[in-house]
Amino acid sequence: MPDFVFTPPPPVSVPVADGRLFPVRRIFCVGRNYEAHAREMGGDPAREPPFFFTKPADALVLPGQNTPYPGETASLHHEIELMVAIGTGGAQIHPSAALSHVFGYAVGIDLTRRDMQAEAKALRRPWDLSKGFDASAPIGLIAPASAIGHPASGRIALGVNGKIRQEGDLADQIWPVPDIIAILSRFVALAPGDLIMTGTPEGVNAVVKGDLMEGEISGVGTLRTRVV
Ligand code: MN
């Protein structure tokens, strides 16, 4: 045993539908990957190259956990997203080989301090603390691709307190999963345990304490967490 200054924490791990645990390394996120959401955020829906930001692994809110409302915001927005779980690492991955690097998929929510993000955009500051704060990434069970395949279409939706807020189709992604993996792997060497959040359809909006968020992606799974 090396002489650590303190005991290293165990890896953040997400339960897999088959009962195993998926140890998480990093979380990468794609900005603006559905045309209608790009428009609602004031962007040009033209097919510009995707851009990425990150969240720490310990920002995950695991299945069955509540989501504590963070400080320093009055506008906590939900973004329902397909999450890709990388099982095999690689750099400069070709799109035609990209899906062989995927272990599985999950439903996720990219929680955003929208007021802080708007200020950061206006002042040309980084997004880190508007996106990568504690409990900013609720996730559902990971479904192995060996069981569900590689969903490229299907309903993606999020409801709050039983009312649908976001509804779209994976087929409307500007950059589909193989392209996202290929492009991201030019910037970083992907590693087993990496998660990728693949962008959100339109309808992002604020939640408050007490709200129940319920997400669903057809063929992938569900997610349920209460803001407390
Ligand atoms: Mn997002």
PDB file of C-alpha atoms and ligand atoms in Angstrom:
ATOM      1  CA  MET A   1       0.000   0.000   0.000  1.00  0.00           C
ATOM      2  CA  PRO A   2       1.546   3.344  -1.010  1.00  0.00           C
ATOM      3  CA  ASP A   3       1.902   5.974   1.704  1.00  0.00           C
ATOM      4  CA  PHE A   4      -1.093   8.125   0.728  1.00  0.00           C
ATOM      5  CA  VAL A   5      -1.603  11.328   2.724  1.00  0.00           C
ATOM      6  CA  PHE A   6      -5.228  10.278   3.141  1.00  0.00           C
ATOM      7  CA  THR A   7      -7.246   7.252   2.022  1.00  0.00           C
ATOM      8  CA  PRO A   8      -8.155   7.704  -1.665  1.00  0.00           C
ATOM      9  CA  PRO A   9     -11.914   7.672  -2.217  1.00  0.00           C
ATOM     10  CA  PRO A  10     -13.383   4.675  -4.075  1.00  0.00           C
ATOM     11  CA  PRO A  11     -14.264   5.378  -7.720  1.00  0.00           C
ATOM     12  CA  VAL A  12     -17.676   6.881  -8.434  1.00  0.00           C
ATOM     13  CA  SER A  13     -19.601   3.935  -9.868  1.00  0.00           C
ATOM     14  CA  VAL A  14     -22.923   3.743 -11.688  1.00  0.00           C
ATOM     15  CA  PRO A  15     -25.065   0.601 -11.397  1.00  0.00           C
ATOM     16  CA  VAL A  16     -25.475  -1.361 -14.617  1.00  0.00           C
ATOM     17  CA  ALA A  17     -28.811  -2.987 -15.423  1.00  0.00           C
ATOM     18  CA  ASP A  18     -27.146  -6.432 -15.146  1.00  0.00           C
ATOM     19  CA  GLY A  19     -26.117  -5.824 -11.520  1.00  0.00           C
ATOM     20  CA  ARG A  20     -22.487  -4.869 -12.101  1.00  0.00           C
ATOM     21  CA  LEU A  21     -20.953  -1.437 -11.412  1.00  0.00           C
ATOM     22  CA  PHE A  22     -19.485   0.911 -14.050  1.00  0.00           C
ATOM     23  CA  PRO A  23     -16.526   2.850 -12.564  1.00  0.00           C
ATOM     24  CA  VAL A  24     -16.571   6.417 -13.885  1.00  0.00           C
ATOM     25  CA  ARG A  25     -13.480   8.242 -15.056  1.00  0.00           C
ATOM     26  CA  ARG A  26     -14.552  11.569 -16.655  1.00  0.00           C
ATOM     27  CA  ILE A  27     -17.737  13.207 -17.929  1.00  0.00           C
ATOM     28  CA  PHE A  28     -17.651  15.011 -21.279  1.00  0.00           C
ATOM     29  CA  CYS A  29     -20.668  16.986 -22.503  1.00  0.00           C
ATOM     30  CA  VAL A  30     -21.664  18.214 -25.957  1.00  0.00           C
ATOM     31  CA  GLY A  31     -23.215  21.671 -26.274  1.00  0.00           C
ATOM     32  CA  ARG A  32     -26.144  22.327 -28.624  1.00  0.00           C
ATOM     33  CA  ASN A  33     -26.742  19.042 -30.429  1.00  0.00           C
ATOM     34  CA  TYR A  34     -30.415  19.439 -31.394  1.00  0.00           C
ATOM     35  CA  GLU A  35     -31.476  22.197 -33.822  1.00  0.00           C
ATOM     36  CA  ALA A  36     -34.506  23.423 -31.881  1.00  0.00           C
ATOM     37  CA  HIS A  37     -32.489  23.722 -28.642  1.00  0.00           C
ATOM     38  CA  ALA A  38     -29.675  25.543 -30.476  1.00  0.00           C
ATOM     39  CA  ARG A  39     -32.294  28.049 -31.634  1.00  0.00           C
ATOM     40  CA  GLU A  40     -33.852  28.472 -28.171  1.00  0.00           C
ATOM     41  CA  MET A  41     -30.368  29.264 -26.785  1.00  0.00           C
ATOM     42  CA  GLY A  42     -29.878  31.950 -29.439  1.00  0.00           C
ATOM     43  CA  GLY A  43     -27.503  29.909 -31.587  1.00  0.00           C
ATOM     44  CA  ASP A  44     -27.257  29.207 -35.281  1.00  0.00           C
ATOM     45  CA  PRO A  45     -28.661  25.730 -35.938  1.00  0.00           C
ATOM     46  CA  ALA A  46     -26.284  25.290 -38.875  1.00  0.00           C
ATOM     47  CA  ARG A  47     -24.074  22.200 -38.566  1.00  0.00           C
ATOM     48  CA  GLU A  48     -21.104  23.802 -36.840  1.00  0.00           C
ATOM     49  CA  PRO A  49     -18.536  21.459 -35.296  1.00  0.00           C
ATOM     50  CA  PRO A  50     -19.646  20.281 -31.852  1.00  0.00           C
ATOM     51  CA  PHE A  51     -18.056  21.838 -28.771  1.00  0.00           C
ATOM     52  CA  PHE A  52     -17.408  20.166 -25.443  1.00  0.00           C
ATOM     53  CA  PHE A  53     -17.282  20.944 -21.751  1.00  0.00           C
ATOM     54  CA  THR A  54     -16.789  18.684 -18.734  1.00  0.00           C
ATOM     55  CA  LYS A  55     -18.179  17.783 -15.342  1.00  0.00           C
ATOM     56  CA  PRO A  56     -16.284  15.993 -12.554  1.00  0.00           C
ATOM     57  CA  ALA A  57     -17.153  12.311 -12.045  1.00  0.00           C
ATOM     58  CA  ASP A  58     -18.365  13.033  -8.522  1.00  0.00           C
ATOM     59  CA  ALA A  59     -21.016  15.429  -9.898  1.00  0.00           C
ATOM     60  CA  LEU A  60     -23.145  12.355 -10.657  1.00  0.00           C
ATOM     61  CA  VAL A  61     -26.425  11.836  -8.817  1.00  0.00           C
ATOM     62  CA  LEU A  62     -26.865   8.063  -8.758  1.00  0.00           C
ATOM     63  CA  PRO A  63     -30.130   6.156  -9.270  1.00  0.00           C
ATOM     64  CA  GLY A  64     -32.383   6.470  -6.229  1.00  0.00           C
ATOM     65  CA  GLN A  65     -30.716   9.629  -4.941  1.00  0.00           C
ATOM     66  CA  ASN A  66     -32.262  13.078  -4.541  1.00  0.00           C
ATOM     67  CA  THR A  67     -30.691  16.134  -6.201  1.00  0.00           C
ATOM     68  CA  PRO A  68     -29.769  18.880  -3.738  1.00  0.00           C
ATOM     69  CA  TYR A  69     -30.557  22.366  -5.084  1.00  0.00           C
ATOM     70  CA  PRO A  70     -27.193  24.146  -5.461  1.00  0.00           C
ATOM     71  CA  GLY A  71     -26.259  27.537  -4.075  1.00  0.00           C
ATOM     72  CA  GLU A  72     -25.321  30.573  -6.184  1.00  0.00           C
ATOM     73  CA  THR A  73     -28.181  30.248  -8.674  1.00  0.00           C
ATOM     74  CA  ALA A  74     -31.823  31.251  -8.980  1.00  0.00           C
ATOM     75  CA  SER A  75     -32.267  29.429 -12.302  1.00  0.00           C
ATOM     76  CA  LEU A  76     -31.389  25.726 -12.207  1.00  0.00           C
ATOM     77  CA  HIS A  77     -32.254  24.291 -15.640  1.00  0.00           C
ATOM     78  CA  HIS A  78     -32.822  20.661 -16.635  1.00  0.00           C
ATOM     79  CA  GLU A  79     -31.378  19.262 -19.887  1.00  0.00           C
ATOM     80  CA  ILE A  80     -32.369  15.643 -20.600  1.00  0.00           C
ATOM     81  CA  GLU A  81     -29.598  13.817 -22.483  1.00  0.00           C
ATOM     82  CA  LEU A  82     -28.556  10.433 -23.807  1.00  0.00           C
ATOM     83  CA  MET A  83     -25.373   9.408 -21.966  1.00  0.00           C
ATOM     84  CA  VAL A  84     -22.792   7.185 -23.623  1.00  0.00           C
ATOM     85  CA  ALA A  85     -20.613   4.960 -21.402  1.00  0.00           C
ATOM     86  CA  ILE A  86     -17.206   4.232 -22.935  1.00  0.00           C
ATOM     87  CA  GLY A  87     -15.926   0.702 -22.335  1.00  0.00           C
ATOM     88  CA  THR A  88     -12.856   0.692 -24.583  1.00  0.00           C
ATOM     89  CA  GLY A  89     -10.536   3.674 -24.846  1.00  0.00           C
ATOM     90  CA  GLY A  90      -8.870   5.170 -27.889  1.00  0.00           C
ATOM     91  CA  ALA A  91      -7.674   8.287 -29.676  1.00  0.00           C
ATOM     92  CA  GLN A  92      -8.357   9.378 -33.264  1.00  0.00           C
ATOM     93  CA  ILE A  93     -11.244   6.927 -33.442  1.00  0.00           C
ATOM     94  CA  HIS A  94     -12.845   6.608 -36.879  1.00  0.00           C
ATOM     95  CA  PRO A  95     -16.642   7.081 -36.922  1.00  0.00           C
ATOM     96  CA  SER A  96     -17.076   3.625 -38.455  1.00  0.00           C
ATOM     97  CA  ALA A  97     -15.313   2.053 -35.433  1.00  0.00           C
ATOM     98  CA  ALA A  98     -16.760   4.377 -32.775  1.00  0.00           C
ATOM     99  CA  LEU A  99     -19.629   2.208 -31.562  1.00  0.00           C
ATOM    100  CA  SER A 100     -17.233  -0.647 -30.749  1.00  0.00           C
ATOM    101  CA  HIS A 101     -15.856   1.610 -27.972  1.00  0.00           C
ATOM    102  CA  VAL A 102     -19.281   1.944 -26.302  1.00  0.00           C
ATOM    103  CA  PHE A 103     -20.142  -0.204 -23.291  1.00  0.00           C
ATOM    104  CA  GLY A 104     -23.668   1.091 -22.882  1.00  0.00           C
ATOM    105  CA  TYR A 105     -26.106   3.969 -22.543  1.00  0.00           C
ATOM    106  CA  ALA A 106     -28.050   5.763 -19.823  1.00  0.00           C
ATOM    107  CA  VAL A 107     -30.522   8.568 -19.328  1.00  0.00           C
ATOM    108  CA  GLY A 108     -28.881  11.668 -17.852  1.00  0.00           C
ATOM    109  CA  ILE A 109     -29.696  15.244 -16.920  1.00  0.00           C
ATOM    110  CA  ASP A 110     -27.200  18.049 -17.529  1.00  0.00           C
ATOM    111  CA  LEU A 111     -28.186  20.458 -14.744  1.00  0.00           C
ATOM    112  CA  THR A 112     -27.123  24.032 -15.449  1.00  0.00           C
ATOM    113  CA  ARG A 113     -26.943  27.228 -13.418  1.00  0.00           C
ATOM    114  CA  ARG A 114     -28.494  29.120 -16.356  1.00  0.00           C
ATOM    115  CA  ASP A 115     -28.142  32.572 -14.808  1.00  0.00           C
ATOM    116  CA  MET A 116     -24.444  32.019 -14.094  1.00  0.00           C
ATOM    117  CA  GLN A 117     -23.910  30.521 -17.568  1.00  0.00           C
ATOM    118  CA  ALA A 118     -25.543  33.565 -19.220  1.00  0.00           C
ATOM    119  CA  GLU A 119     -23.246  35.863 -17.237  1.00  0.00           C
ATOM    120  CA  ALA A 120     -20.217  33.750 -18.166  1.00  0.00           C
ATOM    121  CA  LYS A 121     -21.161  33.912 -21.860  1.00  0.00           C
ATOM    122  CA  ALA A 122     -21.610  37.716 -21.705  1.00  0.00           C
ATOM    123  CA  LEU A 123     -18.278  38.213 -19.927  1.00  0.00           C
ATOM    124  CA  ARG A 124     -16.434  35.573 -22.028  1.00  0.00           C
ATOM    125  CA  ARG A 125     -15.663  33.573 -18.905  1.00  0.00           C
ATOM    126  CA  PRO A 126     -15.478  29.752 -18.587  1.00  0.00           C
ATOM    127  CA  TRP A 127     -18.643  27.720 -17.984  1.00  0.00           C
ATOM    128  CA  ASP A 128     -17.106  25.388 -15.409  1.00  0.00           C
ATOM    129  CA  LEU A 129     -19.064  26.355 -12.324  1.00  0.00           C
ATOM    130  CA  SER A 130     -22.315  26.884 -14.243  1.00  0.00           C
ATOM    131  CA  LYS A 131     -22.108  23.280 -15.508  1.00  0.00           C
ATOM    132  CA  GLY A 132     -19.725  21.191 -13.398  1.00  0.00           C
ATOM    133  CA  PHE A 133     -20.968  21.736  -9.842  1.00  0.00           C
ATOM    134  CA  ASP A 134     -21.871  19.165  -7.178  1.00  0.00           C
ATOM    135  CA  ALA A 135     -24.907  17.015  -8.090  1.00  0.00           C
ATOM    136  CA  SER A 136     -25.097  18.526 -11.595  1.00  0.00           C
ATOM    137  CA  ALA A 137     -25.360  15.184 -13.396  1.00  0.00           C
ATOM    138  CA  PRO A 138     -28.218  12.860 -12.400  1.00  0.00           C
ATOM    139  CA  ILE A 139     -27.909   9.502 -14.205  1.00  0.00           C
ATOM    140  CA  GLY A 140     -30.067   6.379 -14.491  1.00  0.00           C
ATOM    141  CA  LEU A 141     -28.986   2.742 -14.680  1.00  0.00           C
ATOM    142  CA  ILE A 142     -26.530   1.982 -17.486  1.00  0.00           C
ATOM    143  CA  ALA A 143     -27.999  -0.373 -20.100  1.00  0.00           C
ATOM    144  CA  PRO A 144     -25.293  -2.464 -21.809  1.00  0.00           C
ATOM    145  CA  ALA A 145     -25.172  -2.174 -25.605  1.00  0.00           C
ATOM    146  CA  SER A 146     -24.961  -5.983 -25.599  1.00  0.00           C
ATOM    147  CA  ALA A 147     -28.566  -5.933 -24.368  1.00  0.00           C
ATOM    148  CA  ILE A 148     -30.114  -2.888 -26.103  1.00  0.00           C
ATOM    149  CA  GLY A 149     -27.928  -2.274 -29.150  1.00  0.00           C
ATOM    150  CA  HIS A 150     -26.959   1.269 -30.188  1.00  0.00           C
ATOM    151  CA  PRO A 151     -30.064   3.493 -30.232  1.00  0.00           C
ATOM    152  CA  ALA A 152     -29.910   6.095 -33.010  1.00  0.00           C
ATOM    153  CA  SER A 153     -33.574   7.053 -32.870  1.00  0.00           C
ATOM    154  CA  GLY A 154     -36.366   7.023 -30.315  1.00  0.00           C
ATOM    155  CA  ARG A 155     -38.230   9.345 -27.984  1.00  0.00           C
ATOM    156  CA  ILE A 156     -36.236  11.336 -25.413  1.00  0.00           C
ATOM    157  CA  ALA A 157     -38.386  13.166 -22.880  1.00  0.00           C
ATOM    158  CA  LEU A 158     -38.356  14.808 -19.469  1.00  0.00           C
ATOM    159  CA  GLY A 159     -41.300  15.611 -17.252  1.00  0.00           C
ATOM    160  CA  VAL A 160     -41.436  17.686 -14.072  1.00  0.00           C
ATOM    161  CA  ASN A 161     -44.136  16.783 -11.532  1.00  0.00           C
ATOM    162  CA  GLY A 162     -45.870  14.680 -14.183  1.00  0.00           C
ATOM    163  CA  LYS A 163     -45.945  17.366 -16.907  1.00  0.00           C
ATOM    164  CA  ILE A 164     -43.827  16.949 -20.036  1.00  0.00           C
ATOM    165  CA  ARG A 165     -41.265  19.746 -20.418  1.00  0.00           C
ATOM    166  CA  GLN A 166     -38.884  18.331 -23.042  1.00  0.00           C
ATOM    167  CA  GLU A 167     -39.662  15.914 -25.825  1.00  0.00           C
ATOM    168  CA  GLY A 168     -37.597  15.031 -28.864  1.00  0.00           C
ATOM    169  CA  ASP A 169     -36.096  12.171 -30.835  1.00  0.00           C
ATOM    170  CA  LEU A 170     -32.521  10.907 -30.816  1.00  0.00           C
ATOM    171  CA  ALA A 171     -32.679  10.967 -34.619  1.00  0.00           C
ATOM    172  CA  ASP A 172     -32.750  14.793 -34.408  1.00  0.00           C
ATOM    173  CA  GLN A 173     -29.220  14.984 -33.006  1.00  0.00           C
ATOM    174  CA  ILE A 174     -27.092  17.250 -35.207  1.00  0.00           C
ATOM    175  CA  TRP A 175     -24.062  15.048 -34.460  1.00  0.00           C
ATOM    176  CA  PRO A 176     -24.921  11.364 -33.853  1.00  0.00           C
ATOM    177  CA  VAL A 177     -23.010   9.283 -31.310  1.00  0.00           C
ATOM    178  CA  PRO A 178     -20.352   7.856 -33.718  1.00  0.00           C
ATOM    179  CA  ASP A 179     -19.440  11.377 -34.871  1.00  0.00           C
ATOM    180  CA  ILE A 180     -19.318  12.703 -31.297  1.00  0.00           C
ATOM    181  CA  ILE A 181     -16.943   9.905 -30.241  1.00  0.00           C
ATOM    182  CA  ALA A 182     -14.771  10.403 -33.326  1.00  0.00           C
ATOM    183  CA  ILE A 183     -14.483  14.181 -32.889  1.00  0.00           C
ATOM    184  CA  LEU A 184     -13.996  14.099 -29.091  1.00  0.00           C
ATOM    185  CA  SER A 185     -11.252  11.469 -29.480  1.00  0.00           C
ATOM    186  CA  ARG A 186      -9.242  13.916 -31.583  1.00  0.00           C
ATOM    187  CA  PHE A 187      -8.999  16.215 -28.547  1.00  0.00           C
ATOM    188  CA  VAL A 188      -8.539  13.653 -25.765  1.00  0.00           C
ATOM    189  CA  ALA A 189      -7.672   9.976 -25.625  1.00  0.00           C
ATOM    190  CA  LEU A 190     -10.914   8.409 -24.449  1.00  0.00           C
ATOM    191  CA  ALA A 191     -10.594   5.864 -21.652  1.00  0.00           C
ATOM    192  CA  PRO A 192     -12.772   3.132 -20.164  1.00  0.00           C
ATOM    193  CA  GLY A 193     -15.130   4.747 -17.662  1.00  0.00           C
ATOM    194  CA  ASP A 194     -15.612   7.984 -19.578  1.00  0.00           C
ATOM    195  CA  LEU A 195     -19.199   9.187 -19.930  1.00  0.00           C
ATOM    196  CA  ILE A 196     -20.405  11.470 -22.722  1.00  0.00           C
ATOM    197  CA  MET A 197     -23.570  13.578 -22.438  1.00  0.00           C
ATOM    198  CA  THR A 198     -24.819  14.074 -25.988  1.00  0.00           C
ATOM    199  CA  GLY A 199     -26.909  17.248 -25.838  1.00  0.00           C
ATOM    200  CA  THR A 200     -30.537  18.086 -25.156  1.00  0.00           C
ATOM    201  CA  PRO A 201     -33.696  18.723 -27.195  1.00  0.00           C
ATOM    202  CA  GLU A 202     -35.698  21.940 -26.756  1.00  0.00           C
ATOM    203  CA  GLY A 203     -37.792  22.829 -23.742  1.00  0.00           C
ATOM    204  CA  VAL A 204     -35.102  23.415 -21.120  1.00  0.00           C
ATOM    205  CA  ASN A 205     -36.516  25.215 -18.092  1.00  0.00           C
ATOM    206  CA  ALA A 206     -36.055  25.801 -14.385  1.00  0.00           C
ATOM    207  CA  VAL A 207     -36.780  23.483 -11.465  1.00  0.00           C
ATOM    208  CA  VAL A 208     -37.216  24.397  -7.809  1.00  0.00           C
ATOM    209  CA  LYS A 209     -36.965  22.493  -4.528  1.00  0.00           C
ATOM    210  CA  GLY A 210     -39.619  19.787  -4.305  1.00  0.00           C
ATOM    211  CA  ASP A 211     -39.833  19.186  -8.070  1.00  0.00           C
ATOM    212  CA  LEU A 212     -39.744  15.576  -9.282  1.00  0.00           C
ATOM    213  CA  MET A 213     -37.789  15.154 -12.536  1.00  0.00           C
ATOM    214  CA  GLU A 214     -38.563  12.052 -14.582  1.00  0.00           C
ATOM    215  CA  GLY A 215     -36.619  11.310 -17.755  1.00  0.00           C
ATOM    216  CA  GLU A 216     -37.084   8.571 -20.311  1.00  0.00           C
ATOM    217  CA  ILE A 217     -35.305   7.484 -23.463  1.00  0.00           C
ATOM    218  CA  SER A 218     -37.060   4.851 -25.510  1.00  0.00           C
ATOM    219  CA  GLY A 219     -35.073   1.614 -25.515  1.00  0.00           C
ATOM    220  CA  VAL A 220     -32.529   2.922 -22.979  1.00  0.00           C
ATOM    221  CA  GLY A 221     -34.271   3.466 -19.655  1.00  0.00           C
ATOM    222  CA  THR A 222     -35.587   5.959 -17.187  1.00  0.00           C
ATOM    223  CA  LEU A 223     -34.353   8.375 -14.540  1.00  0.00           C
ATOM    224  CA  ARG A 224     -36.178   9.785 -11.538  1.00  0.00           C
ATOM    225  CA  THR A 225     -34.823  12.280  -9.015  1.00  0.00           C
ATOM    226  CA  ARG A 226     -36.354  14.863  -6.732  1.00  0.00           C
ATOM    227  CA  VAL A 227     -34.843  18.315  -6.206  1.00  0.00           C
ATOM    228  CA  VAL A 228     -34.396  18.882  -2.479  1.00  0.00           C
TER     229      VAL A 228
HETATM  230 MN    MN B   1     -26.399  19.914 -22.114  1.00  0.00          MN
END
